[in-house]
PDB file of C-alpha atoms in Angstrom:
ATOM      1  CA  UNK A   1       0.000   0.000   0.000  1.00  0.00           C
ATOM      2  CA  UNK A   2       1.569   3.527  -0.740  1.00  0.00           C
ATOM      3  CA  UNK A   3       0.329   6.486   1.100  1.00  0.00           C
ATOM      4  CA  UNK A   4      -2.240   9.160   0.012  1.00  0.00           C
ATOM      5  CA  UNK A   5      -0.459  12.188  -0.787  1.00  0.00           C
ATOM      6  CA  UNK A   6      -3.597  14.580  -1.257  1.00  0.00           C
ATOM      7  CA  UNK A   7      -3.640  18.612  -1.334  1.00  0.00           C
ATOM      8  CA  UNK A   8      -5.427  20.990   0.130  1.00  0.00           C
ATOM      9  CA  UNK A   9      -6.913  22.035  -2.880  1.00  0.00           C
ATOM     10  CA  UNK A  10      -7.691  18.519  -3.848  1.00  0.00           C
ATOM     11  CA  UNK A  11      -9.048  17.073  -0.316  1.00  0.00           C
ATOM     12  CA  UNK A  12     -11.534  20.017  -0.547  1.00  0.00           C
ATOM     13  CA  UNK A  13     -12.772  19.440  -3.890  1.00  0.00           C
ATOM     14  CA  UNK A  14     -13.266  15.990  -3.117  1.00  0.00           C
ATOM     15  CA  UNK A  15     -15.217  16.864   0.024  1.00  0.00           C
ATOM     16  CA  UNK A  16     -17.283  19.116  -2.177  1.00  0.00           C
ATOM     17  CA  UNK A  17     -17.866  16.662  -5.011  1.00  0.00           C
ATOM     18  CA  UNK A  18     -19.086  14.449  -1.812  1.00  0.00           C
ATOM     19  CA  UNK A  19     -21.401  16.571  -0.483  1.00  0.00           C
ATOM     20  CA  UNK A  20     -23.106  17.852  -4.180  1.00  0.00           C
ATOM     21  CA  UNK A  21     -23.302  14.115  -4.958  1.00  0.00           C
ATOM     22  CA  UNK A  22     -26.006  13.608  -1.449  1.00  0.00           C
ATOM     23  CA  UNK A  23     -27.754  16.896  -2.838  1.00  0.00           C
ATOM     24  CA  UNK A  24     -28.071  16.689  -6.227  1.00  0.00           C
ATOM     25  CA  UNK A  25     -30.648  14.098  -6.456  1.00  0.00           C
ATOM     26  CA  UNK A  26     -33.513  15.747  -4.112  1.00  0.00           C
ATOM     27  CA  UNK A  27     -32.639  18.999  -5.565  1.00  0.00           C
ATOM     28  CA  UNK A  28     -33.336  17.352  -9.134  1.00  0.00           C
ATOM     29  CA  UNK A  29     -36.463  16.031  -7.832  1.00  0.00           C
ATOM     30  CA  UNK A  30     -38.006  19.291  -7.094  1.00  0.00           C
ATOM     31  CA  UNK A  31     -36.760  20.958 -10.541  1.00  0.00           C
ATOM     32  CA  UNK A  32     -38.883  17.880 -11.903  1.00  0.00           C
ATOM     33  CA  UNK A  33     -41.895  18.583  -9.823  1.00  0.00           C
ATOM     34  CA  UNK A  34     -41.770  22.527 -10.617  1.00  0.00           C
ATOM     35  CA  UNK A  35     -41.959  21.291 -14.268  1.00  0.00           C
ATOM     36  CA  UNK A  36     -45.057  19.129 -13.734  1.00  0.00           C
ATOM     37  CA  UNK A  37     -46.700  22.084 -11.912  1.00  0.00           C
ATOM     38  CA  UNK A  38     -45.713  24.404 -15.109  1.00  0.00           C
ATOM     39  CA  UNK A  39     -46.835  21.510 -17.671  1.00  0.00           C
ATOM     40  CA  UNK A  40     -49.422  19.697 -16.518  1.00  0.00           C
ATOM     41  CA  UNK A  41     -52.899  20.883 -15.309  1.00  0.00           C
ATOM     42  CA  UNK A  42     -54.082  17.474 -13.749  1.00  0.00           C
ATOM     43  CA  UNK A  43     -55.411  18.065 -10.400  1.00  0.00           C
ATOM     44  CA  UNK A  44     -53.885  14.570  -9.344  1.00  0.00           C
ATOM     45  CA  UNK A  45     -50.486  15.097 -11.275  1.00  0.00           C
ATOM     46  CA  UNK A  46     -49.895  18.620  -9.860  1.00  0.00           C
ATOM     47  CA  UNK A  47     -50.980  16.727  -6.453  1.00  0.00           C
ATOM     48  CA  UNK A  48     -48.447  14.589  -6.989  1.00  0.00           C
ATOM     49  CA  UNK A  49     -45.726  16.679  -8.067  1.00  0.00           C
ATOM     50  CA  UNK A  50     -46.580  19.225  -4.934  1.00  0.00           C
ATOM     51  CA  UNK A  51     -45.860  15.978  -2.210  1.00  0.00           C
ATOM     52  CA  UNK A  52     -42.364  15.212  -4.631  1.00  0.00           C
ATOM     53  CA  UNK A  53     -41.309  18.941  -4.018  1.00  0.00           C
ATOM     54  CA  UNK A  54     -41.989  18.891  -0.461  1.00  0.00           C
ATOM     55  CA  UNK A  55     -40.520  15.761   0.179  1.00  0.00           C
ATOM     56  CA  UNK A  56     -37.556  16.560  -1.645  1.00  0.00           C
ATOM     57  CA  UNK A  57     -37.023  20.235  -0.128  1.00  0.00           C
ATOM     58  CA  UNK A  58     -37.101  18.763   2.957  1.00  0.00           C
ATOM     59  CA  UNK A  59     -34.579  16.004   1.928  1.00  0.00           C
ATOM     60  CA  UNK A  60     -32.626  18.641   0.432  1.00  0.00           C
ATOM     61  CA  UNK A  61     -32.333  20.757   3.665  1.00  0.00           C
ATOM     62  CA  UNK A  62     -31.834  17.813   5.829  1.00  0.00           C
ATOM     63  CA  UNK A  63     -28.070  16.444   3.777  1.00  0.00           C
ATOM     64  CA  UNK A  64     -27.324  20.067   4.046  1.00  0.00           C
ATOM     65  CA  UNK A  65     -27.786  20.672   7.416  1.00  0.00           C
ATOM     66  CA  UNK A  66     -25.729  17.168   7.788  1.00  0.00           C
ATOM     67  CA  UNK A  67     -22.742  18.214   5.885  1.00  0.00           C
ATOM     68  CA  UNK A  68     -22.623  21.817   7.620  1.00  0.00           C
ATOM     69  CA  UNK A  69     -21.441  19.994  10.543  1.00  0.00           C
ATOM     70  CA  UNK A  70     -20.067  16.626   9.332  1.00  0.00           C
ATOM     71  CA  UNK A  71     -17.464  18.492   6.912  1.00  0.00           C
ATOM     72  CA  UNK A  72     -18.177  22.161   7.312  1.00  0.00           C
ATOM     73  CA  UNK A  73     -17.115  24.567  10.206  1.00  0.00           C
ATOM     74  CA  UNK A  74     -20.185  24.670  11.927  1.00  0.00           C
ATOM     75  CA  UNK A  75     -19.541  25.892  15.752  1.00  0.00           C
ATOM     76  CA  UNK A  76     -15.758  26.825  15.025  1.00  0.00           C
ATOM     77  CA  UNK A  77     -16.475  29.876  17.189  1.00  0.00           C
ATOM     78  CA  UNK A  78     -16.112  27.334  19.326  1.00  0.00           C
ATOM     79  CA  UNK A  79     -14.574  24.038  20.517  1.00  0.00           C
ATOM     80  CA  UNK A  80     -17.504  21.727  21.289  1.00  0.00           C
ATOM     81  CA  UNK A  81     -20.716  20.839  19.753  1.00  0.00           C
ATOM     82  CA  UNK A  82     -23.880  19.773  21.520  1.00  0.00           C
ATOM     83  CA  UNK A  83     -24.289  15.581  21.121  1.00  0.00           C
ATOM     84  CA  UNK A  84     -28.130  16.616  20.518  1.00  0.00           C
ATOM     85  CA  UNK A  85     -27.586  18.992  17.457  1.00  0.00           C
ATOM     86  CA  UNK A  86     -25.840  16.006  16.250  1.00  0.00           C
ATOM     87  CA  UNK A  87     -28.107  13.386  16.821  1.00  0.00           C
ATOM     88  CA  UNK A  88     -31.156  15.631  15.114  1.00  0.00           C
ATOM     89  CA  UNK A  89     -29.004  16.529  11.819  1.00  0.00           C
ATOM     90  CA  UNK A  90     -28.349  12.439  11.406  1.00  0.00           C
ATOM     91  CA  UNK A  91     -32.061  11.766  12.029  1.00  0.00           C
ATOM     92  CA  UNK A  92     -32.674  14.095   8.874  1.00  0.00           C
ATOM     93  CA  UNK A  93     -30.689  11.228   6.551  1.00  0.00           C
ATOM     94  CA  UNK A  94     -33.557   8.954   7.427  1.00  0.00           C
ATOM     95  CA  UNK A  95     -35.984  10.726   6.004  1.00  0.00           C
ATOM     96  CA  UNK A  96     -36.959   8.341   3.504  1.00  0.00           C
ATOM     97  CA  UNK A  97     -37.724   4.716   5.509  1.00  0.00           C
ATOM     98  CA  UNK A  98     -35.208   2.860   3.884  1.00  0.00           C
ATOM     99  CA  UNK A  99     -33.390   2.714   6.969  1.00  0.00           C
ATOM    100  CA  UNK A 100     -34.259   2.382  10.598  1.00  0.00           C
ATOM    101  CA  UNK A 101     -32.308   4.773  12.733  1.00  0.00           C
ATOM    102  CA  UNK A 102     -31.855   4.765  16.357  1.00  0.00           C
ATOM    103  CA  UNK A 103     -29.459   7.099  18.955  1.00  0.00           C
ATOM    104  CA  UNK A 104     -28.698   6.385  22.065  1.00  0.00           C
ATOM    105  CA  UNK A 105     -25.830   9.235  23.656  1.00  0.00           C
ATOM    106  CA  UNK A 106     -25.438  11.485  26.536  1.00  0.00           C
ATOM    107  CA  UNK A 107     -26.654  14.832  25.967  1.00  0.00           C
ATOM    108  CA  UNK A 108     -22.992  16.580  26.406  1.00  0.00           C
ATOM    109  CA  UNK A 109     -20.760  18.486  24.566  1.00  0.00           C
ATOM    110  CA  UNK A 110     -18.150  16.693  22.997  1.00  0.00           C
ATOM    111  CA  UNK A 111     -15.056  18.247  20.825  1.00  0.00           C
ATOM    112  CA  UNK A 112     -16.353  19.253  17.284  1.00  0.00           C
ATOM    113  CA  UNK A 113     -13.935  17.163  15.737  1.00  0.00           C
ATOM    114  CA  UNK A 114     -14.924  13.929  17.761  1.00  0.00           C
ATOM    115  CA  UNK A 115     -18.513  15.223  16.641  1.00  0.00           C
ATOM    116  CA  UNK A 116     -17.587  15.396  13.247  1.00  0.00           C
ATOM    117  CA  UNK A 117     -16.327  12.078  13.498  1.00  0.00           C
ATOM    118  CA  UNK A 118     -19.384  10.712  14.660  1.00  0.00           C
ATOM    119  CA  UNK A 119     -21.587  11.848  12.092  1.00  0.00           C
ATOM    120  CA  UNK A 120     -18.749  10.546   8.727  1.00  0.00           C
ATOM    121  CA  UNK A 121     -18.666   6.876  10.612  1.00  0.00           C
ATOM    122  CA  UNK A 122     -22.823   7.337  10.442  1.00  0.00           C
ATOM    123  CA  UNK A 123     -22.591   8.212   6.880  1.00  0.00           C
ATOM    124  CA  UNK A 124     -20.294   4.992   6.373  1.00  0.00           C
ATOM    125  CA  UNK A 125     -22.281   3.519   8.103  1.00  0.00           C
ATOM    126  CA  UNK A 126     -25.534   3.539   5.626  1.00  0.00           C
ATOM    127  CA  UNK A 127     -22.778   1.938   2.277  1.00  0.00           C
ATOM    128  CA  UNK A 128     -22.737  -0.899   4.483  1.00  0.00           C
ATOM    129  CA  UNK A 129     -26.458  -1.788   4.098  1.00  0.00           C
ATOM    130  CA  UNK A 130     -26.974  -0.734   0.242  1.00  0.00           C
ATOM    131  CA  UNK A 131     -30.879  -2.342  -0.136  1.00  0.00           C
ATOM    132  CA  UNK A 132     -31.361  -0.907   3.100  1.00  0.00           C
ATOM    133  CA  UNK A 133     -31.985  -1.978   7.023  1.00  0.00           C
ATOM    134  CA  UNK A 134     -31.017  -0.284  10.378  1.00  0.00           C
ATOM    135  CA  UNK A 135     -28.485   1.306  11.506  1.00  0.00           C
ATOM    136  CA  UNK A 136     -28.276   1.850  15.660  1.00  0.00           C
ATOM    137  CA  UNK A 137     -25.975   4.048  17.461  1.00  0.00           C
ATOM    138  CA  UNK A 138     -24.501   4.478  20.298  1.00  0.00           C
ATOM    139  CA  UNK A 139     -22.234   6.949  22.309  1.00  0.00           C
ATOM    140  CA  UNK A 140     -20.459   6.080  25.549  1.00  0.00           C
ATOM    141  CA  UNK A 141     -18.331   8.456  28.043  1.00  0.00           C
ATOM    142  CA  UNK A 142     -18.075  11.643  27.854  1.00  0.00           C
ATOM    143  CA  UNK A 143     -16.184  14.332  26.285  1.00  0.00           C
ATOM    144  CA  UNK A 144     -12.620  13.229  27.504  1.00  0.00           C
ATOM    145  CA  UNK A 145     -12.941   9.720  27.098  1.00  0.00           C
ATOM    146  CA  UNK A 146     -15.486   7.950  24.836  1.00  0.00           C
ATOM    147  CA  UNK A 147     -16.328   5.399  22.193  1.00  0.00           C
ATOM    148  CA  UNK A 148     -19.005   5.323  19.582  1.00  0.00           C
ATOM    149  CA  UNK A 149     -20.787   1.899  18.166  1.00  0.00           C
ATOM    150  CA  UNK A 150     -22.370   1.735  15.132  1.00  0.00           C
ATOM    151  CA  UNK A 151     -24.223  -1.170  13.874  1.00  0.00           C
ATOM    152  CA  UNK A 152     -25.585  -1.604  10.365  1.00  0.00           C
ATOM    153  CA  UNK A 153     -28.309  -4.444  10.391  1.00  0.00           C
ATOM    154  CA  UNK A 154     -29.339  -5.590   6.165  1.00  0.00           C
ATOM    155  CA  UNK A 155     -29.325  -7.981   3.727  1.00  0.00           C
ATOM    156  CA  UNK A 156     -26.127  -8.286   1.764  1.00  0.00           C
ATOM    157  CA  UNK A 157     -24.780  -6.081   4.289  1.00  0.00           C
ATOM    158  CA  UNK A 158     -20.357  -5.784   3.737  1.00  0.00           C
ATOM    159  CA  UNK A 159     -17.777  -3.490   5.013  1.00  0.00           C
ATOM    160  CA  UNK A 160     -16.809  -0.662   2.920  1.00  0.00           C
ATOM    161  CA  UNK A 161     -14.489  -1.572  -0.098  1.00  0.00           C
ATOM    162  CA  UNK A 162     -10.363  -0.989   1.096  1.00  0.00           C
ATOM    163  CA  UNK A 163     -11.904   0.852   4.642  1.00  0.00           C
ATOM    164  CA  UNK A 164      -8.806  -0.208   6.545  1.00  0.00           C
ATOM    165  CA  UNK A 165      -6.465   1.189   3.754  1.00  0.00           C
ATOM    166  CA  UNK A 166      -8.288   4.176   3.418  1.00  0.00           C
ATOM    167  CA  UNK A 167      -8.984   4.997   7.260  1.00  0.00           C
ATOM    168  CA  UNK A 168      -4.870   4.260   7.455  1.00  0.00           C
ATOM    169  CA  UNK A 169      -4.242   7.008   4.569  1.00  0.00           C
ATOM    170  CA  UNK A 170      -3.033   4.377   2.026  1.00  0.00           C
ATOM    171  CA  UNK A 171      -4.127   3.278  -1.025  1.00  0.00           C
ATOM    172  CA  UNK A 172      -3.127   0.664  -4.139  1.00  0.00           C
ATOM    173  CA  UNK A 173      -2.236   3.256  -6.093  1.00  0.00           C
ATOM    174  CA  UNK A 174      -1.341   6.616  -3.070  1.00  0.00           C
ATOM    175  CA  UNK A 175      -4.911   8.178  -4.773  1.00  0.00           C
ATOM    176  CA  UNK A 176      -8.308   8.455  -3.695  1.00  0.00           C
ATOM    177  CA  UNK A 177     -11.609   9.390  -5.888  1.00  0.00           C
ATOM    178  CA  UNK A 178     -14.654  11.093  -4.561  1.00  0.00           C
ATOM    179  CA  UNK A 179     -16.104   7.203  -3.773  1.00  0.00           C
ATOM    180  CA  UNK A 180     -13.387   6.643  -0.998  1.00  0.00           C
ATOM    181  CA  UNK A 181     -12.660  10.660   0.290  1.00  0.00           C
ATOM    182  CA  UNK A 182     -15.489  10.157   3.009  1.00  0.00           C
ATOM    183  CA  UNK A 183     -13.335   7.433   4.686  1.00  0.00           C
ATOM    184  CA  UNK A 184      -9.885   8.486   4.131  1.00  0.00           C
ATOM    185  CA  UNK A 185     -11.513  11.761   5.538  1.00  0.00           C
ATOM    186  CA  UNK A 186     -12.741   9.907   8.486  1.00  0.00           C
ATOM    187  CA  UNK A 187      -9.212   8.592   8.940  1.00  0.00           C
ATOM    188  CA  UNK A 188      -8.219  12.052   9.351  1.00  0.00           C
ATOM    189  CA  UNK A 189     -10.376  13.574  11.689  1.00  0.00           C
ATOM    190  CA  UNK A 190     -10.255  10.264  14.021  1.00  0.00           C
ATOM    191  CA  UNK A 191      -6.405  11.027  13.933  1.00  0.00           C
ATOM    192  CA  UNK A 192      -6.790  14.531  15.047  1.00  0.00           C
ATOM    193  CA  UNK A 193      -9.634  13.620  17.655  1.00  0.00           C
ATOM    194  CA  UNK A 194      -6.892  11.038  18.996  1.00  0.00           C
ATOM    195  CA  UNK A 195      -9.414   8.296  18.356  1.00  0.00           C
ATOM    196  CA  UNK A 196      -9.353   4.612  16.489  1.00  0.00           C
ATOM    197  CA  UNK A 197     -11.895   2.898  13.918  1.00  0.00           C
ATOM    198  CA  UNK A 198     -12.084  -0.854  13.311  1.00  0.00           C
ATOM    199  CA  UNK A 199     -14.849  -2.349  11.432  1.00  0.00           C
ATOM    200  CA  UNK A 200     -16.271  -6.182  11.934  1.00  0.00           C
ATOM    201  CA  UNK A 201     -19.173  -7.759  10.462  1.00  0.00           C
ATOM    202  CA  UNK A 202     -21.144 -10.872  11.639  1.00  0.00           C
ATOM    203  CA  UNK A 203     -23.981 -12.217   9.647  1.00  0.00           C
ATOM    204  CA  UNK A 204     -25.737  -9.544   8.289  1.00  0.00           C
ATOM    205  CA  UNK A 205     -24.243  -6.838  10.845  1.00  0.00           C
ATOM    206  CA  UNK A 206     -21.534  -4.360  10.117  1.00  0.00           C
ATOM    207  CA  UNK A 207     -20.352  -2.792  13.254  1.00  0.00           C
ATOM    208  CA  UNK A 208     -17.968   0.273  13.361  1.00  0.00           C
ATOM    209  CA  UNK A 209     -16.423   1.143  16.633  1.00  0.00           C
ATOM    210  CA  UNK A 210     -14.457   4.101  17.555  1.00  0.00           C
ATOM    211  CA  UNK A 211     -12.804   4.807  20.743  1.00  0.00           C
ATOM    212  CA  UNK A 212     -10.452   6.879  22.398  1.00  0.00           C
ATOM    213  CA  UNK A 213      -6.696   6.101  22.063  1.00  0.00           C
TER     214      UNK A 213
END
């Protein structure tokens, strides 16, 4: 394995390419439904395409909200972020039933990196179930010391392609594409938070588990 020699320049357009991927699609929904509205003058159509722009808006504000704090500087005026502001912002990637979701966590402030943390591993989390399942999480300790659990329940469920490579900084070829920047990423912050990631899987469970060095 060679290490990932990445720039600046290039980690944050990968991080950006990330984050327009999640929001693309809902935001493309509602173009389509403001098209039907414009188009069509079927009561049930325009019905229809009134529930797909709400539904998407709503889907669209949610991954933003996400990625404000799981890759953006949200609460840099300060060091800590409340565990609850996180736990609502992941709740808002569920919006669709595909997945079960469940958080259990103290209701402290933890370091906005370890925070940050938290919410890429729950976003890894969902590639391990692709046709869907639950995902339950957990958050021990407190600020100083802690661990997080997260366990992906769903058929054909599989741990992330080259995560230990990736979470380590290294790659086949010392590159990474905008399919494997949200773990390398995760690797990064986890080193700065002073905390480790392993994954195991068991059946149809994926658990990731994070805890302090």
């Amino acid at each position: 394995m060679a290490t990932i020699s990445l720039d600046s320049l290039d980690l944050a357009a990968l991080l950006c390419s990330r984050v327009c991927h999640d929001v693309i699609s809902p935001v493309g929904a509602i173009v389509n439904g403001l098209e039907v509205l414009e188009d069509d003058s079927d009561a049930s159509m325009r019905d229809f395409a009134l529930d797909l722009i709400q539904k998407s808006a709503r889907q669209a504000s949610a991954r933003l909200q996400f990625a404000r704090l799981a890759f953006g500087a949200a609460g840099s005026a300060g060091a800590s972020i409340d565990l609850g502001d996180a736990e609502q912002v992941a709740r808002g990637l569920f919006l669709d039933d595909k997945i079960s979701f469940s958080w259990s966590s103290p209701r402290l402030l933890f370091p906005k990196n370890r925070v940050k943390l938290l919410l890429n591993l729950v976003m890894i989390a969902t590639t391990a179930i692709p046709r869907g399942g639950s995902i339950a999480v957990t958050v021990t300790g407190d600020a100083e010391t802690c661990a997080f659990t997260i366990v992906s329940k769903g058929l054909n469920a599989r741990i992330p392609a080259h995560s230990e490579a990736l979470l380590a900084g290294s790659s086949e070829t010392g590159t990474v594409d905008a399919h494997g920047i949200q773990i390398f990423y995760a690797g990064m912050v986890a080193r700065a938070s002073n905390m480790n990631i392993a994954f195991s899987i068991e059946g149809d469970e994926v658990t990731i588990r994070a805890e302090t060095v």
